[in-house]
PDB file of N, CA and C in Angstrom:
ATOM      1  N   UNK E   1      67.048  28.130 139.316  1.00 81.00           N
ATOM      2  CA  UNK E   1      66.594  28.928 138.218  1.00 81.00           C
ATOM      3  C   UNK E   1      67.209  30.198 138.203  1.00 81.00           C
ATOM      4  N   UNK E   2      67.599  30.583 136.907  1.00 83.00           N
ATOM      5  CA  UNK E   2      68.476  31.813 136.704  1.00 83.00           C
ATOM      6  C   UNK E   2      67.500  32.993 136.818  1.00 83.00           C
ATOM      7  N   UNK E   3      67.985  34.089 137.629  1.00 85.00           N
ATOM      8  CA  UNK E   3      67.113  35.379 137.835  1.00 85.00           C
ATOM      9  C   UNK E   3      67.305  36.197 136.484  1.00 85.00           C
ATOM     10  N   UNK E   4      66.236  36.648 136.047  1.00 87.00           N
ATOM     11  CA  UNK E   4      66.367  37.579 134.864  1.00 87.00           C
ATOM     12  C   UNK E   4      66.086  38.855 135.415  1.00 87.00           C
ATOM     13  N   UNK E   5      66.982  39.784 135.064  1.00 94.00           N
ATOM     14  CA  UNK E   5      66.909  41.170 135.443  1.00 94.00           C
ATOM     15  C   UNK E   5      66.473  41.900 134.240  1.00 94.00           C
ATOM     16  N   UNK E   6      65.461  42.920 134.623  1.00 95.00           N
ATOM     17  CA  UNK E   6      64.810  43.708 133.643  1.00 95.00           C
ATOM     18  C   UNK E   6      64.622  45.155 134.125  1.00 95.00           C
ATOM     19  N   UNK E   7      64.627  46.055 133.203  1.00 96.00           N
ATOM     20  CA  UNK E   7      64.302  47.485 133.614  1.00 96.00           C
ATOM     21  C   UNK E   7      63.339  48.015 132.375  1.00 96.00           C
ATOM     22  N   UNK E   8      62.238  48.331 132.808  1.00 97.00           N
ATOM     23  CA  UNK E   8      61.339  49.030 131.723  1.00 97.00           C
ATOM     24  C   UNK E   8      61.826  50.512 131.645  1.00 97.00           C
ATOM     25  N   UNK E   9      62.525  50.735 130.497  1.00 97.00           N
ATOM     26  CA  UNK E   9      63.154  52.014 130.195  1.00 97.00           C
ATOM     27  C   UNK E   9      62.095  53.039 129.809  1.00 97.00           C
ATOM     28  N   UNK E  10      61.133  52.618 128.958  1.00 98.00           N
ATOM     29  CA  UNK E  10      60.053  53.417 128.454  1.00 98.00           C
ATOM     30  C   UNK E  10      58.706  52.681 128.183  1.00 98.00           C
ATOM     31  N   UNK E  11      57.712  53.194 128.829  1.00 97.00           N
ATOM     32  CA  UNK E  11      56.393  52.621 128.491  1.00 97.00           C
ATOM     33  C   UNK E  11      55.737  53.220 127.271  1.00 97.00           C
ATOM     34  N   UNK E  12      55.603  52.390 126.095  1.00 98.00           N
ATOM     35  CA  UNK E  12      55.190  53.109 124.999  1.00 98.00           C
ATOM     36  C   UNK E  12      53.597  53.027 124.807  1.00 98.00           C
ATOM     37  N   UNK E  13      53.076  51.887 124.945  1.00 98.00           N
ATOM     38  CA  UNK E  13      51.648  51.872 124.933  1.00 98.00           C
ATOM     39  C   UNK E  13      51.059  50.498 125.570  1.00 98.00           C
ATOM     40  N   UNK E  14      49.864  50.698 126.053  1.00 98.00           N
ATOM     41  CA  UNK E  14      49.106  49.604 126.474  1.00 98.00           C
ATOM     42  C   UNK E  14      48.312  49.118 125.375  1.00 98.00           C
ATOM     43  N   UNK E  15      48.448  47.921 124.833  1.00 98.00           N
ATOM     44  CA  UNK E  15      47.489  47.460 123.649  1.00 98.00           C
ATOM     45  C   UNK E  15      46.191  46.970 123.971  1.00 98.00           C
ATOM     46  N   UNK E  16      46.186  46.346 125.124  1.00 98.00           N
ATOM     47  CA  UNK E  16      44.851  45.793 125.617  1.00 98.00           C
ATOM     48  C   UNK E  16      44.862  45.514 127.072  1.00 98.00           C
ATOM     49  N   UNK E  17      43.832  45.172 127.752  1.00 97.00           N
ATOM     50  CA  UNK E  17      43.765  44.894 129.158  1.00 97.00           C
ATOM     51  C   UNK E  17      42.726  43.619 129.260  1.00 97.00           C
ATOM     52  N   UNK E  18      43.069  42.612 130.035  1.00 96.00           N
ATOM     53  CA  UNK E  18      42.220  41.576 130.287  1.00 96.00           C
ATOM     54  C   UNK E  18      41.344  41.749 131.484  1.00 96.00           C
ATOM     55  N   UNK E  19      40.331  40.997 131.589  1.00 96.00           N
ATOM     56  CA  UNK E  19      39.386  41.132 132.737  1.00 96.00           C
ATOM     57  C   UNK E  19      39.968  40.845 134.020  1.00 96.00           C
ATOM     58  N   UNK E  20      41.203  40.195 134.196  1.00 95.00           N
ATOM     59  CA  UNK E  20      41.904  40.131 135.390  1.00 95.00           C
ATOM     60  C   UNK E  20      42.985  41.218 135.682  1.00 95.00           C
ATOM     61  N   UNK E  21      42.944  42.203 134.777  1.00 97.00           N
ATOM     62  CA  UNK E  21      43.811  43.379 135.011  1.00 97.00           C
ATOM     63  C   UNK E  21      45.261  43.280 134.439  1.00 97.00           C
ATOM     64  N   UNK E  22      45.487  42.048 133.724  1.00 98.00           N
ATOM     65  CA  UNK E  22      46.803  42.051 133.042  1.00 98.00           C
ATOM     66  C   UNK E  22      46.694  42.900 131.769  1.00 98.00           C
ATOM     67  N   UNK E  23      47.795  43.564 131.458  1.00 98.00           N
ATOM     68  CA  UNK E  23      47.870  44.297 130.281  1.00 98.00           C
ATOM     69  C   UNK E  23      48.974  43.860 129.232  1.00 98.00           C
ATOM     70  N   UNK E  24      48.517  43.965 127.995  1.00 98.00           N
ATOM     71  CA  UNK E  24      49.414  43.695 126.857  1.00 98.00           C
ATOM     72  C   UNK E  24      49.971  44.964 126.459  1.00 98.00           C
ATOM     73  N   UNK E  25      51.440  45.036 126.532  1.00 98.00           N
ATOM     74  CA  UNK E  25      52.080  46.238 126.407  1.00 98.00           C
ATOM     75  C   UNK E  25      53.239  46.248 125.511  1.00 98.00           C
ATOM     76  N   UNK E  26      53.546  47.428 124.811  1.00 98.00           N
ATOM     77  CA  UNK E  26      54.586  47.596 124.026  1.00 98.00           C
ATOM     78  C   UNK E  26      55.631  48.608 124.979  1.00 98.00           C
ATOM     79  N   UNK E  27      56.665  48.016 125.168  1.00 98.00           N
ATOM     80  CA  UNK E  27      57.762  48.781 126.048  1.00 98.00           C
ATOM     81  C   UNK E  27      59.069  48.774 125.531  1.00 98.00           C
ATOM     82  N   UNK E  28      59.950  49.593 125.937  1.00 98.00           N
ATOM     83  CA  UNK E  28      61.424  49.462 125.752  1.00 98.00           C
ATOM     84  C   UNK E  28      62.032  48.905 126.963  1.00 98.00           C
ATOM     85  N   UNK E  29      62.601  47.826 126.936  1.00 98.00           N
ATOM     86  CA  UNK E  29      63.078  47.100 128.077  1.00 98.00           C
ATOM     87  C   UNK E  29      64.590  46.741 127.929  1.00 98.00           C
ATOM     88  N   UNK E  30      65.325  46.872 128.996  1.00 98.00           N
ATOM     89  CA  UNK E  30      66.669  46.444 129.014  1.00 98.00           C
ATOM     90  C   UNK E  30      66.670  45.180 129.829  1.00 98.00           C
ATOM     91  N   UNK E  31      67.098  44.089 129.143  1.00 96.00           N
ATOM     92  CA  UNK E  31      67.138  42.700 129.731  1.00 96.00           C
ATOM     93  C   UNK E  31      68.613  42.509 130.193  1.00 96.00           C
ATOM     94  N   UNK E  32      68.793  42.183 131.460  1.00 95.00           N
ATOM     95  CA  UNK E  32      70.077  41.772 131.948  1.00 95.00           C
ATOM     96  C   UNK E  32      71.256  42.869 131.774  1.00 95.00           C
ATOM     97  N   UNK E  33      70.809  44.070 131.965  1.00 95.00           N
ATOM     98  CA  UNK E  33      71.783  45.233 131.667  1.00 95.00           C
ATOM     99  C   UNK E  33      72.235  45.514 130.267  1.00 95.00           C
ATOM    100  N   UNK E  34      71.534  44.862 129.303  1.00 96.00           N
ATOM    101  CA  UNK E  34      71.883  45.027 127.950  1.00 96.00           C
ATOM    102  C   UNK E  34      71.158  46.224 127.349  1.00 96.00           C
ATOM    103  N   UNK E  35      71.392  46.692 126.033  1.00 97.00           N
ATOM    104  CA  UNK E  35      70.829  47.777 125.470  1.00 97.00           C
ATOM    105  C   UNK E  35      69.260  47.461 125.326  1.00 97.00           C
ATOM    106  N   UNK E  36      68.427  48.444 125.511  1.00 98.00           N
ATOM    107  CA  UNK E  36      67.198  48.293 125.436  1.00 98.00           C
ATOM    108  C   UNK E  36      66.570  47.836 124.181  1.00 98.00           C
ATOM    109  N   UNK E  37      65.553  46.982 124.132  1.00 98.00           N
ATOM    110  CA  UNK E  37      64.847  46.608 122.981  1.00 98.00           C
ATOM    111  C   UNK E  37      63.319  46.759 123.202  1.00 98.00           C
ATOM    112  N   UNK E  38      62.642  46.736 121.934  1.00 98.00           N
ATOM    113  CA  UNK E  38      61.251  46.739 121.917  1.00 98.00           C
ATOM    114  C   UNK E  38      60.715  45.490 122.468  1.00 98.00           C
ATOM    115  N   UNK E  39      59.586  45.464 123.222  1.00 98.00           N
ATOM    116  CA  UNK E  39      59.198  44.242 123.814  1.00 98.00           C
ATOM    117  C   UNK E  39      57.633  44.300 123.855  1.00 98.00           C
ATOM    118  N   UNK E  40      57.018  43.312 123.466  1.00 98.00           N
ATOM    119  CA  UNK E  40      55.541  43.066 123.567  1.00 98.00           C
ATOM    120  C   UNK E  40      55.174  41.869 124.409  1.00 98.00           C
ATOM    121  N   UNK E  41      54.446  42.052 125.474  1.00 98.00           N
ATOM    122  CA  UNK E  41      54.031  41.035 126.379  1.00 98.00           C
ATOM    123  C   UNK E  41      53.018  41.408 127.420  1.00 98.00           C
ATOM    124  N   UNK E  42      52.528  40.487 128.076  1.00 98.00           N
ATOM    125  CA  UNK E  42      51.436  40.731 128.965  1.00 98.00           C
ATOM    126  C   UNK E  42      52.149  40.782 130.339  1.00 98.00           C
ATOM    127  N   UNK E  43      51.644  41.758 131.218  1.00 98.00           N
ATOM    128  CA  UNK E  43      52.041  42.009 132.482  1.00 98.00           C
ATOM    129  C   UNK E  43      51.090  41.991 133.470  1.00 98.00           C
ATOM    130  N   UNK E  44      51.354  41.563 134.657  1.00 97.00           N
ATOM    131  CA  UNK E  44      50.422  41.732 135.802  1.00 97.00           C
ATOM    132  C   UNK E  44      50.284  43.188 136.262  1.00 97.00           C
ATOM    133  N   UNK E  45      49.248  43.511 136.969  1.00 96.00           N
ATOM    134  CA  UNK E  45      48.974  44.956 137.318  1.00 96.00           C
ATOM    135  C   UNK E  45      50.182  45.487 138.039  1.00 96.00           C
ATOM    136  N   UNK E  46      50.940  44.741 138.614  1.00 95.00           N
ATOM    137  CA  UNK E  46      52.064  45.355 139.485  1.00 95.00           C
ATOM    138  C   UNK E  46      53.477  45.183 138.713  1.00 95.00           C
ATOM    139  N   UNK E  47      53.362  44.679 137.571  1.00 93.00           N
ATOM    140  CA  UNK E  47      54.518  44.355 136.697  1.00 93.00           C
ATOM    141  C   UNK E  47      55.590  43.521 137.372  1.00 93.00           C
ATOM    142  N   UNK E  48      55.175  42.663 138.314  1.00 91.00           N
ATOM    143  CA  UNK E  48      56.073  41.603 138.855  1.00 91.00           C
ATOM    144  C   UNK E  48      56.054  40.350 138.150  1.00 91.00           C
ATOM    145  N   UNK E  49      54.812  40.012 137.610  1.00 94.00           N
ATOM    146  CA  UNK E  49      54.772  38.790 136.766  1.00 94.00           C
ATOM    147  C   UNK E  49      54.505  39.104 135.331  1.00 94.00           C
ATOM    148  N   UNK E  50      55.049  38.317 134.373  1.00 95.00           N
ATOM    149  CA  UNK E  50      54.923  38.702 132.946  1.00 95.00           C
ATOM    150  C   UNK E  50      54.726  37.332 132.269  1.00 95.00           C
ATOM    151  N   UNK E  51      54.010  37.484 131.090  1.00 96.00           N
ATOM    152  CA  UNK E  51      53.806  36.334 130.243  1.00 96.00           C
ATOM    153  C   UNK E  51      54.839  36.298 129.158  1.00 96.00           C
ATOM    154  N   UNK E  52      54.779  35.116 128.437  1.00 96.00           N
ATOM    155  CA  UNK E  52      55.580  35.050 127.208  1.00 96.00           C
ATOM    156  C   UNK E  52      55.453  36.307 126.291  1.00 96.00           C
ATOM    157  N   UNK E  53      56.564  36.700 125.553  1.00 97.00           N
ATOM    158  CA  UNK E  53      56.471  37.793 124.741  1.00 97.00           C
ATOM    159  C   UNK E  53      57.418  37.716 123.623  1.00 97.00           C
ATOM    160  N   UNK E  54      57.572  38.826 122.979  1.00 98.00           N
ATOM    161  CA  UNK E  54      58.493  39.000 121.732  1.00 98.00           C
ATOM    162  C   UNK E  54      59.354  40.089 121.923  1.00 98.00           C
ATOM    163  N   UNK E  55      60.644  40.112 121.769  1.00 98.00           N
ATOM    164  CA  UNK E  55      61.462  41.215 121.773  1.00 98.00           C
ATOM    165  C   UNK E  55      62.044  41.482 120.504  1.00 98.00           C
ATOM    166  N   UNK E  56      62.035  42.812 120.079  1.00 98.00           N
ATOM    167  CA  UNK E  56      62.459  43.188 118.723  1.00 98.00           C
ATOM    168  C   UNK E  56      63.548  44.293 118.796  1.00 98.00           C
ATOM    169  N   UNK E  57      64.484  44.145 117.865  1.00 97.00           N
ATOM    170  CA  UNK E  57      65.619  45.107 117.740  1.00 97.00           C
ATOM    171  C   UNK E  57      65.036  46.390 116.920  1.00 97.00           C
ATOM    172  N   UNK E  58      65.788  47.346 116.950  1.00 97.00           N
ATOM    173  CA  UNK E  58      65.389  48.590 116.128  1.00 97.00           C
ATOM    174  C   UNK E  58      65.042  48.224 114.819  1.00 97.00           C
ATOM    175  N   UNK E  59      65.857  47.391 114.132  1.00 98.00           N
ATOM    176  CA  UNK E  59      65.875  47.191 112.582  1.00 98.00           C
ATOM    177  C   UNK E  59      64.431  46.194 112.525  1.00 98.00           C
ATOM    178  N   UNK E  60      64.216  45.374 113.505  1.00 98.00           N
ATOM    179  CA  UNK E  60      63.059  44.515 113.366  1.00 98.00           C
ATOM    180  C   UNK E  60      61.768  45.292 113.433  1.00 98.00           C
ATOM    181  N   UNK E  61      61.930  46.366 114.268  1.00 97.00           N
ATOM    182  CA  UNK E  61      60.686  47.265 114.444  1.00 97.00           C
ATOM    183  C   UNK E  61      60.472  48.014 113.199  1.00 97.00           C
ATOM    184  N   UNK E  62      61.597  48.431 112.626  1.00 97.00           N
ATOM    185  CA  UNK E  62      61.455  49.291 111.359  1.00 97.00           C
ATOM    186  C   UNK E  62      60.724  48.426 110.313  1.00 97.00           C
ATOM    187  N   UNK E  63      61.167  47.155 110.108  1.00 97.00           N
ATOM    188  CA  UNK E  63      60.637  46.191 109.217  1.00 97.00           C
ATOM    189  C   UNK E  63      59.123  45.920 109.545  1.00 97.00           C
ATOM    190  N   UNK E  64      58.833  45.708 110.682  1.00 96.00           N
ATOM    191  CA  UNK E  64      57.467  45.601 111.125  1.00 96.00           C
ATOM    192  C   UNK E  64      56.730  46.768 110.795  1.00 96.00           C
ATOM    193  N   UNK E  65      57.098  47.887 111.205  1.00 95.00           N
ATOM    194  CA  UNK E  65      56.401  49.151 110.816  1.00 95.00           C
ATOM    195  C   UNK E  65      56.035  49.309 109.307  1.00 95.00           C
ATOM    196  N   UNK E  66      57.229  49.146 108.418  1.00 96.00           N
ATOM    197  CA  UNK E  66      56.988  49.116 107.073  1.00 96.00           C
ATOM    198  C   UNK E  66      55.788  48.087 106.653  1.00 96.00           C
ATOM    199  N   UNK E  67      55.862  46.939 107.177  1.00 96.00           N
ATOM    200  CA  UNK E  67      54.913  45.929 106.772  1.00 96.00           C
ATOM    201  C   UNK E  67      53.596  46.440 107.154  1.00 96.00           C
ATOM    202  N   UNK E  68      53.427  46.924 108.343  1.00 94.00           N
ATOM    203  CA  UNK E  68      52.090  47.308 108.788  1.00 94.00           C
ATOM    204  C   UNK E  68      51.482  48.600 108.013  1.00 94.00           C
ATOM    205  N   UNK E  69      52.592  49.589 107.616  1.00 95.00           N
ATOM    206  CA  UNK E  69      52.071  50.634 106.928  1.00 95.00           C
ATOM    207  C   UNK E  69      51.827  50.221 105.477  1.00 95.00           C
ATOM    208  N   UNK E  70      52.198  49.221 104.952  1.00 96.00           N
ATOM    209  CA  UNK E  70      51.803  48.816 103.636  1.00 96.00           C
ATOM    210  C   UNK E  70      50.508  48.097 103.541  1.00 96.00           C
ATOM    211  N   UNK E  71      50.051  47.710 104.720  1.00 94.00           N
ATOM    212  CA  UNK E  71      48.528  47.106 104.670  1.00 94.00           C
ATOM    213  C   UNK E  71      47.451  48.181 104.863  1.00 94.00           C
ATOM    214  N   UNK E  72      46.199  47.904 104.418  1.00 82.00           N
ATOM    215  CA  UNK E  72      45.240  48.705 104.445  1.00 82.00           C
ATOM    216  C   UNK E  72      44.444  48.398 105.781  1.00 82.00           C
ATOM    217  N   UNK E  73      44.879  48.906 106.887  1.00 75.00           N
ATOM    218  CA  UNK E  73      44.156  48.701 108.199  1.00 75.00           C
ATOM    219  C   UNK E  73      43.101  49.683 108.543  1.00 75.00           C
TER     220      UNK E  73
END
């Protein structure tokens, strides 16, 4: 199995926390020494294990922000 290298460059927000202590977070993460991207996924309390998530470029985050801003939340 290929090892995935990651570095959490900036912790932006904890969106929720499960009863088992896992947190759904928005972070800026560098994957395999690449430029950092926005990332939403669940993390174990020690940040060693992670769930499936979604990674977004700066442009994708701008489009997402525009879409959310246009909604009446």
